[in-house]
Coordinates of C-alpha atoms in Angstrom, one line a residue:
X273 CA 127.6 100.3 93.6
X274 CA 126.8 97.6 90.9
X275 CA 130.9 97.7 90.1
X276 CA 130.7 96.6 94.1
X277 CA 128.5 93.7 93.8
X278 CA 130.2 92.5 90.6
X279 CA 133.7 92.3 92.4
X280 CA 131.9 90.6 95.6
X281 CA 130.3 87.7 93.9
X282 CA 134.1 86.9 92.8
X283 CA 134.6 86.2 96.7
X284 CA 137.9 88.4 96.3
X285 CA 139.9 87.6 99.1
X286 CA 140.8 91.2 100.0
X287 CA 137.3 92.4 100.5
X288 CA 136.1 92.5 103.8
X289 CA 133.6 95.1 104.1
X290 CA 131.1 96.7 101.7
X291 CA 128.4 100.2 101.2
X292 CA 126.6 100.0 98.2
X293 CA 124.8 103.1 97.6
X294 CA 122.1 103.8 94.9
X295 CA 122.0 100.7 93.1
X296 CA 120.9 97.4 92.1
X297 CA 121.2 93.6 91.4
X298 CA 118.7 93.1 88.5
X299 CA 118.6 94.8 85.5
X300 CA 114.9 94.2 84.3
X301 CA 113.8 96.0 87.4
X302 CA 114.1 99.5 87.3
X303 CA 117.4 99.6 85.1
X304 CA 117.2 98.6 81.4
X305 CA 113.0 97.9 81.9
X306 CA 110.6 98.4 84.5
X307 CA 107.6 96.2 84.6
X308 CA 108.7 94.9 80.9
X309 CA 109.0 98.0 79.7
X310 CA 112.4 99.7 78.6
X311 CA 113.1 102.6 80.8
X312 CA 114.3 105.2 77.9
X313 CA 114.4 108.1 79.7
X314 CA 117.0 106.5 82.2
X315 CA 119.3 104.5 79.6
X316 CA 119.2 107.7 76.7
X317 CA 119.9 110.3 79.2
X318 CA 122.7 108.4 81.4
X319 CA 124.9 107.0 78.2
X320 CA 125.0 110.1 76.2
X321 CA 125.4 112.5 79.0
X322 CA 128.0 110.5 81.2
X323 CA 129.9 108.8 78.7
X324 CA 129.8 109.9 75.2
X325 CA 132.0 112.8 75.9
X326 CA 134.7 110.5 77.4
X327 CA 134.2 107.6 74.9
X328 CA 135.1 109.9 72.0
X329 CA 138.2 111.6 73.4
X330 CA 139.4 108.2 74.3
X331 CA 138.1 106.5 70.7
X332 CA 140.3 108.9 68.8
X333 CA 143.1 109.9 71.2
X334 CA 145.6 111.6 69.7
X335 CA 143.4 112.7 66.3
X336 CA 142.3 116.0 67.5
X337 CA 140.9 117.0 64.2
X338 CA 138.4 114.1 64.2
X339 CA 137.4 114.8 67.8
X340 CA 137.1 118.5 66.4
X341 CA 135.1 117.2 63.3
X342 CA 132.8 114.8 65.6
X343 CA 132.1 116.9 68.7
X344 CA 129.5 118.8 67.5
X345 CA 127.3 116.6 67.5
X346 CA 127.9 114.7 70.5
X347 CA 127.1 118.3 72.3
X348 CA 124.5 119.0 70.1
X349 CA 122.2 115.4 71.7
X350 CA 123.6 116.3 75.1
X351 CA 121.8 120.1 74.8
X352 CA 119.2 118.5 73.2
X353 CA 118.0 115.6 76.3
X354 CA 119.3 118.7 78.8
X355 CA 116.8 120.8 77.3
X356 CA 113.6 118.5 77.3
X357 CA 114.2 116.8 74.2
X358 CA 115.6 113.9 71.9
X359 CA 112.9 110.9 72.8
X360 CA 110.2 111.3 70.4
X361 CA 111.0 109.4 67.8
X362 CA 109.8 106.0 66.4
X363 CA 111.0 103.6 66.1
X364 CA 113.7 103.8 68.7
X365 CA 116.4 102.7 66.5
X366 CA 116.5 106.5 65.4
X367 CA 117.2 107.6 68.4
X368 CA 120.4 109.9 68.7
X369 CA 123.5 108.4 68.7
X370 CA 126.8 110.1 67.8
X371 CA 129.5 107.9 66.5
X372 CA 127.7 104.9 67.7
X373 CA 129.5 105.3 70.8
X374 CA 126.5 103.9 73.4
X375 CA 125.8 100.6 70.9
X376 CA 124.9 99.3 74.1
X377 CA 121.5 101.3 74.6
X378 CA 120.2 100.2 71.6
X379 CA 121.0 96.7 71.9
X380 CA 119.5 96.6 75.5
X381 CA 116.0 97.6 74.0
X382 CA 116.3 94.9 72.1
X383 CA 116.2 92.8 74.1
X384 CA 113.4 90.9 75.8
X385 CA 112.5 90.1 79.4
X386 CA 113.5 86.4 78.7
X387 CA 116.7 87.1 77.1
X388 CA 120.0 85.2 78.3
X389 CA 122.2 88.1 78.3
X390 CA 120.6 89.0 81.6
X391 CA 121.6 86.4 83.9
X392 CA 125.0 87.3 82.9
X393 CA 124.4 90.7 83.7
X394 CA 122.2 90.6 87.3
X395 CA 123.7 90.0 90.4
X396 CA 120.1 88.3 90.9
X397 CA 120.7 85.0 92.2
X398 CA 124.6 85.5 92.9
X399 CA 124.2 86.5 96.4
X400 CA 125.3 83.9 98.0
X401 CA 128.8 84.3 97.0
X402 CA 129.1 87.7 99.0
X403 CA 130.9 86.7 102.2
X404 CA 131.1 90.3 103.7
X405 CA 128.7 92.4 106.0
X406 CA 126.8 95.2 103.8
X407 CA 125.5 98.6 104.4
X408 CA 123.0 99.2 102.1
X409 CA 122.4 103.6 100.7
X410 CA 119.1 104.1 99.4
X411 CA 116.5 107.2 98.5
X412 CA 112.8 106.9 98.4
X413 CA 113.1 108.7 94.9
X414 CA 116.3 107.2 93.8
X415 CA 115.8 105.3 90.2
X416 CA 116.6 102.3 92.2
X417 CA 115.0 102.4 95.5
X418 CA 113.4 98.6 94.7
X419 CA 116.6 97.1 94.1
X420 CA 118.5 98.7 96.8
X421 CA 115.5 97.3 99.1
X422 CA 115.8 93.6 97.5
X423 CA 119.9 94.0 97.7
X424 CA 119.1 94.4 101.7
X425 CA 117.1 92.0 102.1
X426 CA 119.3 89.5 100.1
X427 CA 121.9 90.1 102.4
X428 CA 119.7 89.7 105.4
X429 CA 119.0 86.3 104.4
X430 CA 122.5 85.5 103.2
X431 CA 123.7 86.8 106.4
X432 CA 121.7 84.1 109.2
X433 CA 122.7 81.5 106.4
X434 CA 126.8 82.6 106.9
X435 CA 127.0 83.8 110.0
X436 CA 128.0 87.4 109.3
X437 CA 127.5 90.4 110.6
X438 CA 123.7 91.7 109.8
X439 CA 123.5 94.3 106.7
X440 CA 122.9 97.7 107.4
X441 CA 120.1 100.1 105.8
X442 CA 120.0 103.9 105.2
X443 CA 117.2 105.5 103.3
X444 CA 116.9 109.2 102.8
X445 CA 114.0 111.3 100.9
X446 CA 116.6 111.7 98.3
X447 CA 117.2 111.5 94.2
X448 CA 119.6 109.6 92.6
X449 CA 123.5 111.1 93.3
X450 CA 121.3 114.0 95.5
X451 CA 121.9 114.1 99.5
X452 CA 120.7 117.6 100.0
X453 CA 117.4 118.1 101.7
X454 CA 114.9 119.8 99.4
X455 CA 113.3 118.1 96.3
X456 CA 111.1 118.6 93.7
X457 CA 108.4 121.0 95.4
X458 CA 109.0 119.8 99.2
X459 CA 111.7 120.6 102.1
X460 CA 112.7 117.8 104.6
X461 CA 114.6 119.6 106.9
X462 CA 118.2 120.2 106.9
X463 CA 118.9 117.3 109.1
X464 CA 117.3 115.0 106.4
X465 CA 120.0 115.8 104.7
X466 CA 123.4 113.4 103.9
X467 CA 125.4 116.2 105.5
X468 CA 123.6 116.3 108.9
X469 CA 121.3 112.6 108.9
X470 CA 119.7 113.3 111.9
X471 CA 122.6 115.9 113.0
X472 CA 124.8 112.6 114.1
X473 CA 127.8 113.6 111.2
X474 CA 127.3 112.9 107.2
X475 CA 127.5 110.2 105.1
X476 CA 130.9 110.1 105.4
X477 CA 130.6 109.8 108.9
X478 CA 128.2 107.4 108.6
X479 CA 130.6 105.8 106.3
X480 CA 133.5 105.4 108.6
X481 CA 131.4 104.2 111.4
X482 CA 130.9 100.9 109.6
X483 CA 134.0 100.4 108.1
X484 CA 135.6 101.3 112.2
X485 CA 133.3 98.2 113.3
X486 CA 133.8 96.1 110.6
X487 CA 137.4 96.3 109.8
X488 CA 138.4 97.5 113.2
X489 CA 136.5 95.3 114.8
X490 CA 135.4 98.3 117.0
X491 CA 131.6 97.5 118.3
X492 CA 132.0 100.8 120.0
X493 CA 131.7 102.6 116.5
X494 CA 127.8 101.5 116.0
X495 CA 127.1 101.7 119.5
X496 CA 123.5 103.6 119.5
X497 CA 123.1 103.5 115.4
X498 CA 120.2 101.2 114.9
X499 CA 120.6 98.3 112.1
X500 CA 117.7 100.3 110.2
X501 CA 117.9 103.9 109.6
X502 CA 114.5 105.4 107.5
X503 CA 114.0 109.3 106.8
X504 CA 109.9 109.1 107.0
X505 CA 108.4 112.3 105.3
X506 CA 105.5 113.7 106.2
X507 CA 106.5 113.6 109.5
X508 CA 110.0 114.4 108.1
X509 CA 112.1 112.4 111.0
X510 CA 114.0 109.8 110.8
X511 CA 112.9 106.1 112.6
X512 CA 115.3 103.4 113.3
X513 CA 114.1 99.8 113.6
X514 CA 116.4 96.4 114.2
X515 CA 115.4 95.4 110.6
X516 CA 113.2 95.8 107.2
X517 CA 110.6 95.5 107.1
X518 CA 109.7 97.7 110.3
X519 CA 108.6 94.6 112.9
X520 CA 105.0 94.6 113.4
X521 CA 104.5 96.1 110.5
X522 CA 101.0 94.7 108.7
X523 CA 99.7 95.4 104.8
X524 CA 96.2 97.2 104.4
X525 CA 94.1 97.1 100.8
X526 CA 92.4 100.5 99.8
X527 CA 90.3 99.5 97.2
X528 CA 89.3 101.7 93.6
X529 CA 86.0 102.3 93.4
X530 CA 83.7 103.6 90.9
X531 CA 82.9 107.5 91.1
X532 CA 86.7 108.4 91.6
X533 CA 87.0 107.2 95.7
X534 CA 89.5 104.3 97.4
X535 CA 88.3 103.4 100.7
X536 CA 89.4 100.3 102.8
X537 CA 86.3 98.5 101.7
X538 CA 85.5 97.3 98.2
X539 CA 83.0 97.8 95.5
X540 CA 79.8 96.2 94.7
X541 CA 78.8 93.8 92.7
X542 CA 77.4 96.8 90.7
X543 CA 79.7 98.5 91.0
X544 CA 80.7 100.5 87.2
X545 CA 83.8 99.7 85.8
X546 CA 85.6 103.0 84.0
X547 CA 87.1 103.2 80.5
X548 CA 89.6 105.7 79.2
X549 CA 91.9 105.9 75.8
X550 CA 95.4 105.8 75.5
X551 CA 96.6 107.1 72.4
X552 CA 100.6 106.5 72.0
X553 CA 100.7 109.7 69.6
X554 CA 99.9 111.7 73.2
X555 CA 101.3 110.4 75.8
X556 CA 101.0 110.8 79.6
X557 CA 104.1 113.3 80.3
X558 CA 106.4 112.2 83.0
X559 CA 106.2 114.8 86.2
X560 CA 108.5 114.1 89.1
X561 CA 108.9 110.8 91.1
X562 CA 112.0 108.2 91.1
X563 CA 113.9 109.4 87.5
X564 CA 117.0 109.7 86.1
X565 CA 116.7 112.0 83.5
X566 CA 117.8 116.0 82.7
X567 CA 116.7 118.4 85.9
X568 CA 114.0 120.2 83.2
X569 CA 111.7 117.0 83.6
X570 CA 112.2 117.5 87.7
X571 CA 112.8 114.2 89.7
X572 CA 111.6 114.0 93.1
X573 CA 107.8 115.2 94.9
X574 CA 106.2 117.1 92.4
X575 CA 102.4 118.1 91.8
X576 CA 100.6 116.0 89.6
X577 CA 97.7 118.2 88.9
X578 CA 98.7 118.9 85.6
X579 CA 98.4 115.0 84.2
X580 CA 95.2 114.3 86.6
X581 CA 93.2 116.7 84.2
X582 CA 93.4 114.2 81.7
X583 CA 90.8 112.4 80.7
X584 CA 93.4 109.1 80.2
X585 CA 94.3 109.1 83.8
X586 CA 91.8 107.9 86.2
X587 CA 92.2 109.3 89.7
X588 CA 90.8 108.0 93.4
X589 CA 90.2 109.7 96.1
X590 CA 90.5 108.5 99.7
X591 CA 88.4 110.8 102.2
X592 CA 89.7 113.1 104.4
X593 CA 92.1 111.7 106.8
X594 CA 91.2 111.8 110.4
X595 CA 94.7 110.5 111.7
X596 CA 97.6 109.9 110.3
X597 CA 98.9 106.8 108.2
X598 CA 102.4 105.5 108.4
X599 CA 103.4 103.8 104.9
X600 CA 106.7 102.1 105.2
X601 CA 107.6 99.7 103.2
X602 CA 106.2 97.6 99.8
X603 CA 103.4 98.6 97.9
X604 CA 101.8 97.4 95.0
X605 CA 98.1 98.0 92.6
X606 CA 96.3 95.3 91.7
X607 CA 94.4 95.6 89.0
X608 CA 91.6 94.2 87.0
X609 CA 91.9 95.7 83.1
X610 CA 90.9 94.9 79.7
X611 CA 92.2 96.4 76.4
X612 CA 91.0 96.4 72.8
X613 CA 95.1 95.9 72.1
X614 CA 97.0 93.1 72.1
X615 CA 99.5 94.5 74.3
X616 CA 99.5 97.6 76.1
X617 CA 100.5 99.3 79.2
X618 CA 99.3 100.1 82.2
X619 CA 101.0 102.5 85.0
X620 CA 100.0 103.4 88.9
X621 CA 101.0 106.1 91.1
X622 CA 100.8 106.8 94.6
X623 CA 99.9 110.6 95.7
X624 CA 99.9 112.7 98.6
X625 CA 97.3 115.3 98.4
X626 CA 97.6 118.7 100.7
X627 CA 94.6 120.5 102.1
X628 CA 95.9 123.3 99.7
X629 CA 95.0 120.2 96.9
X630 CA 98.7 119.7 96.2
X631 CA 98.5 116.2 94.5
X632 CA 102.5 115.2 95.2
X633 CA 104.1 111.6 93.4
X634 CA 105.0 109.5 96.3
X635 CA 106.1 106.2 94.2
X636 CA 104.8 104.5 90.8
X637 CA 105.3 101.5 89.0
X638 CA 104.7 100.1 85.0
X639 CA 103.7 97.1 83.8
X640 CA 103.6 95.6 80.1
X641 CA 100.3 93.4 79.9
X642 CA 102.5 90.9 77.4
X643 CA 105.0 90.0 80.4
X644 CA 102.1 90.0 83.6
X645 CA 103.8 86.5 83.6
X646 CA 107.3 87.6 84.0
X647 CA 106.5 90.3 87.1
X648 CA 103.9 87.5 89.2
X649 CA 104.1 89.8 92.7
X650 CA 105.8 92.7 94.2
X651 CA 109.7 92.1 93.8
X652 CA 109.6 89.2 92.0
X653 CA 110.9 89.1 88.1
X654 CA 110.2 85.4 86.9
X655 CA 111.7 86.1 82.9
X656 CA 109.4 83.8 80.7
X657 CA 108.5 84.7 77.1
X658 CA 106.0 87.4 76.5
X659 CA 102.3 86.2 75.7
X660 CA 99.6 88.8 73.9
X661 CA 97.0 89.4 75.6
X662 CA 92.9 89.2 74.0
X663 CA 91.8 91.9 73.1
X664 CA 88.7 92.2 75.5
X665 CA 89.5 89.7 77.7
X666 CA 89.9 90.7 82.0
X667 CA 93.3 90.4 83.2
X668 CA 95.0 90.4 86.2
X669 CA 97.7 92.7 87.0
X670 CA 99.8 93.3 89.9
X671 CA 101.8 96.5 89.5
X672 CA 104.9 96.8 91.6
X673 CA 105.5 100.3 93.0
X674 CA 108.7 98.9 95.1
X675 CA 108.2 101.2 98.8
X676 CA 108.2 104.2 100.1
X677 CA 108.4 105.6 103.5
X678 CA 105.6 108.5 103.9
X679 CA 103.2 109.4 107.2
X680 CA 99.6 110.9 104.8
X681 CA 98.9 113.5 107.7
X682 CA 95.8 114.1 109.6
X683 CA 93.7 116.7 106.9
X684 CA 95.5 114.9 104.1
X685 CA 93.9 112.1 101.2
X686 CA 95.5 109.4 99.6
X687 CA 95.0 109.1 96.0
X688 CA 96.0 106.3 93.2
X689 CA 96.2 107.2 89.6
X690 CA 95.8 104.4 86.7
X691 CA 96.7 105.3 83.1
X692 CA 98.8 103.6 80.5
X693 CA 101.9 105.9 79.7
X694 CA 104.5 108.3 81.8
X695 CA 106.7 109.6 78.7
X696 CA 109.7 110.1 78.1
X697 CA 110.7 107.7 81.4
X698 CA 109.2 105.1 79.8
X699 CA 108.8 103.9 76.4
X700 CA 105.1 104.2 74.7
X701 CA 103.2 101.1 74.2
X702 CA 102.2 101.1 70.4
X703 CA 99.5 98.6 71.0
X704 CA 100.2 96.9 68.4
X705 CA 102.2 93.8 70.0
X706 CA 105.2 95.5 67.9
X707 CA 108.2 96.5 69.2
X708 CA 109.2 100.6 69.6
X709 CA 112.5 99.4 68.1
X710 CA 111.0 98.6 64.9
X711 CA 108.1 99.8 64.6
X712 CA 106.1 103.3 64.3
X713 CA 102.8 102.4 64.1
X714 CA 100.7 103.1 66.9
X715 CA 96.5 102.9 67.6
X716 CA 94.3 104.0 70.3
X717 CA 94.0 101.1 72.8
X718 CA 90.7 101.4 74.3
X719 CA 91.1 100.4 78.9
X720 CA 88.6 99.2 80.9
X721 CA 89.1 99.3 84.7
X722 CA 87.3 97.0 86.6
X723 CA 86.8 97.5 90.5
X724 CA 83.0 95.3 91.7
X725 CA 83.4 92.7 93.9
X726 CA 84.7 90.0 91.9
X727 CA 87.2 91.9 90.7
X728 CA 88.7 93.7 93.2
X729 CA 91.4 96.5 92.0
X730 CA 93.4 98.0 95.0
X731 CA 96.3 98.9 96.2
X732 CA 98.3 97.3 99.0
X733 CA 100.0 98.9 101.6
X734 CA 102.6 98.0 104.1
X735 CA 101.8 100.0 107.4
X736 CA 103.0 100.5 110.7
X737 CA 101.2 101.9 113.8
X738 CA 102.8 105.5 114.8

C-alpha cells in the first residue's frame, strides 16, 4: 500500500486507478512512533521476521558457506521475537540484529519527531499530486487503522478539489494481513469476513468491481455498493453510508471521575484526583488491540483483566447500559496529568465490558509528555522539537486513539484505562528525559490524574444514532 502512494505522488501517467489496503501516509503516526513514542514491537518484529532471511541470501549470493556460517543466528532472533521474546533490553541499541542487516530500525529510533528525514519519507502533505479515484482497505485492529482513515479522507478532499471520482472506504473488524472472521477472543460472523463481506463476493470481488467502474468506465459495476462500507461489531453487521464520517454523526464527552466511574457529566470541584507509579523496570504488558507483532502476544479483542489488576492502571467504569451506543468514528482522551519525571508517558484504552465482566480492548493510543506539542488534536502531527515537561506541573494531554466502529450493547459498560506503558508495542519511558537508545537508566515516575471541574479529563466520542 505505501509502495502505492509513493508511485502516485510521481503522477505516473499510466496509473489510473488505485486500492490501498492496510497502510499509511505518515510515518510518526502509528509506524516508526505513536504519540512520540517509537513503536518497537511493530519495527523489531516486521524487519527481522520479513526481511532478514531474504536480505542475507541476497547479501552473500553465491557464498553458501557464509550464509551457512551466518544463519544461525538470523533464526535464532526470529524464534526468539516468535516466542515472546527479544525486547527487553536497554538501551535499544542492543537490540538483536544479525549481520546488521535492518540498520534501518535502529536508525529510525533515533530519530526524533522533528527530524527531516520524515518529510522525505511521509506521503503527508503529497496528496495533492494523486490524480486517480482511491478505494481505501482498512481494519478496526489493523496497526494502521488511523492512517488508513486520514489517507480517505485526504482523498475526499483532494477529490472535490480535482474533480474525480469520490474515494471509496472498506473497514472490516480485522488485523493487519488477516480477512478471516474471528479475532483475538471474539467471532464476527462469517460474512464479516474478506471472503463473504456481507455475502456480496470477497475482496477480490470487491476488488474488481472498482477497477470495472473505474477503468471500464462501467457505473453498472458499483451500482448498489455504497461509497462507505463499515463492519460495526457489536452488532456485528455491516453499515454503508455516502461518506466518513457517518453524516449526522455528533461527538459525546464521558468524563473520568474519581472513585473509578465515567459518566457523561463531569466531576466536582472536589472532586480527588488519583495517583499511581510507573516503574519502567515493570512495565504494563501489551494484551491484544491494533499490533503487529508475533501471534503469542495475540493482536485483536482480547480481555484486559489481567493488566486492570494492576495498581499502575486506573480503570473507569461507565454504569450499566440501558441502550445501546453506536461509536463510529474518532476518538480521543483528554487528560489532565502531572509527573514527578521530566518526561514520561502516558497511554488510554477503550474497553468493552460483557455482563460475564469480559473487559475486551476496543482501540488505544500513546502519548510522550515531551512532544504534547507535536500531537495538538486527534489526527494531527505538527513535528516541533521536544520540550521537558516540570516535574509537578498539570499538563494537558490529548491522546489520540484514531476510531473504531463498535455498538456497547444494552447490559454492557464502557470503560477507559490510563497508565503510562503497554510493553513490548511500545518502548518504555525511562523518565529520565533520556533516550531508550542510549540510555538504561530508569526511575519511578510518580502520575497524578486530575478529573474536578477545572480540569476535566474525558474521553471523546464520535456517535451516531442507531
Amino acid at each position: 500500500g505505501k509502495t502505492q502512494w509513493h508511485a502516485a505522488v510521481m503522477r505516473p501517467p499510466s496509473l489510473k486507478s488505485m486500492v490501498p489496503g492496510l497502510t499509511w501516509g505518515n510515518h510518526l503516526n502509528g509506524v516508526q512512533m505513536r504519540g512520540g513514542v517509537q513503536e518497537l514491537g511493530l519495527m523489531q518484529y516486521w524487519a527481522q521476521t520479513a526481511l532478514t532471511l531474504d536480505l542475507l541470501f541476497r547479501k552473500y549470493a553465491g557464498d553458501r558457506e557464509i550464509i551457512e556460517e551466518k544463519l544461525p543466528e538470523v533464526i535464532h532472533t526470529i524464534d526468539t521475537l516468535l516466542a515472546g521474546g527479544g525486547y527487553d533490553v536497554l538501551p535499544l541499541t542492543e537490540l538483536p540484529n544479525p549481520d546488521e542487516l535492518v540498520p534501518f530500525v535502529e536508525g529510525g529510533f533515533g530519530r526524533s519527531v522533528h527530524h527531516e528525514d520524515w518529510e522525505y519519507l511521509n506521503i503527508e502533505g503529497k496528496y495533492e499530486n494523486v490524480d486517480v479515484p482511491t478505494f481505501h482497505i482498512g481494519g478496526w485492529y489493523d496497526c494502521f487503522i488511523g492512517e488508513t482513515l486520514r489517507q480517505y479522507e485526504a482523498m475526499k478532499e483532494r477529490s472535490r478539489e480535482a474533480g474525480l471520482r469520490p474515494p471509496h472506504l472498506l473497514v472490516g473488524p480485522w488485523t493487519h494481513g488477516d480477512f478471516g472472521s474471528t479475532f483475538g477472543e471474539l467471532d464476527f460472523g462469517i460474512g464479516s469476513s474478506g471472503m463473504f463481506l456481507d455475502y456480496r463476493g470477497d475482496l477480490t470481488d470487491a476488488h474488481l468491481r472498482w477497477f470495472d467502474a473505474t477503468l471500464k468506465r462501467d457505473e453498472g459495476a458499483l451500482r448498489g455498493t455504497p461509497p462507505v462500507k463499515v463492519f460495526v461489531m457489536g452488532e456485528n453487521r455491516w453499515r454503508g453510508y455516502e461518506e466518513w464520517p457517518p453524516p449526522g454523526s455528533h461527538t459525546e464527552e464521558w468524563h473520568l471521575i474519581s472513585g473509578g466511574s465515567l459518566r457523561r457529566g463531569p466531576g466536582g470541584a472536589r472532586d480527588e484526583p488519583v495517583r499511581y507509579d510507573y516503574d519502567p523496570e515493570d512495565p504494563v504488558p501489551t494484551v491484544g488491540g491494533p499490533v503487529l507483532m508475533a501471534a503469542i502476544h495475540g493482536s485483536g479483542p482480547r480481555d484486559q483483566r489481567s493488566i486492570e489488576s494492576r495498581p499502575d492502571v486506573l480503570v473507569y467504569t461507565s454504569p450499566t447500559l440501558e441502550r445501546p451506543l453506536t461509536v463510529l468514528g474518532s476518538l480521543y482522551v483528554t487528560l489532565f496529568a502531572a509527573s514527578s519525571a521530566p518526561d514520561t508517558d502516558f497511554v488510554a484504552r477503550l474497553v468493552d465490558v460483557y455482563p460475564d465482566g469480559r473487559a475486551i480492548c476496543v482501540a488505544d493510543g500513546i502519548l510522550r509528555a515531551s512532544v504534547r506539542e507535536s500531537y495538538p488534536a486527534p489526527g494531527v502531527v505538527t513535528p516541533v522539537v521536544p520540550s521537558s515537561i516540570e516535574p509537578g506541573e498539570v499538563y494537558e494531554y490529548v491522546i489520540d486513539l484514531w476510531a473504531t466502529g463498535i455498538a456497547f450493547l444494552s447490559g454492557h459498560r464502557m470503560r477507559v484505562e490510563i497508565t503510562s506503558s503497554s510493553h513490548p508495542r511500545w518502548e518504555r519511558n525511562l523518565n529520565t528525559g533520556e533516550s531508550t537508545l542510549e540510555s538504561s537508566r530508569t526511575e519511578v515516575a510518580h502520575q497524578t490524574i486530575f478529573h474536578d471541574a477545572g480540569r476535566r479529563s474525558r474521553i471523546t466520542l464520535t456517535v451516531v444514532e442507531v
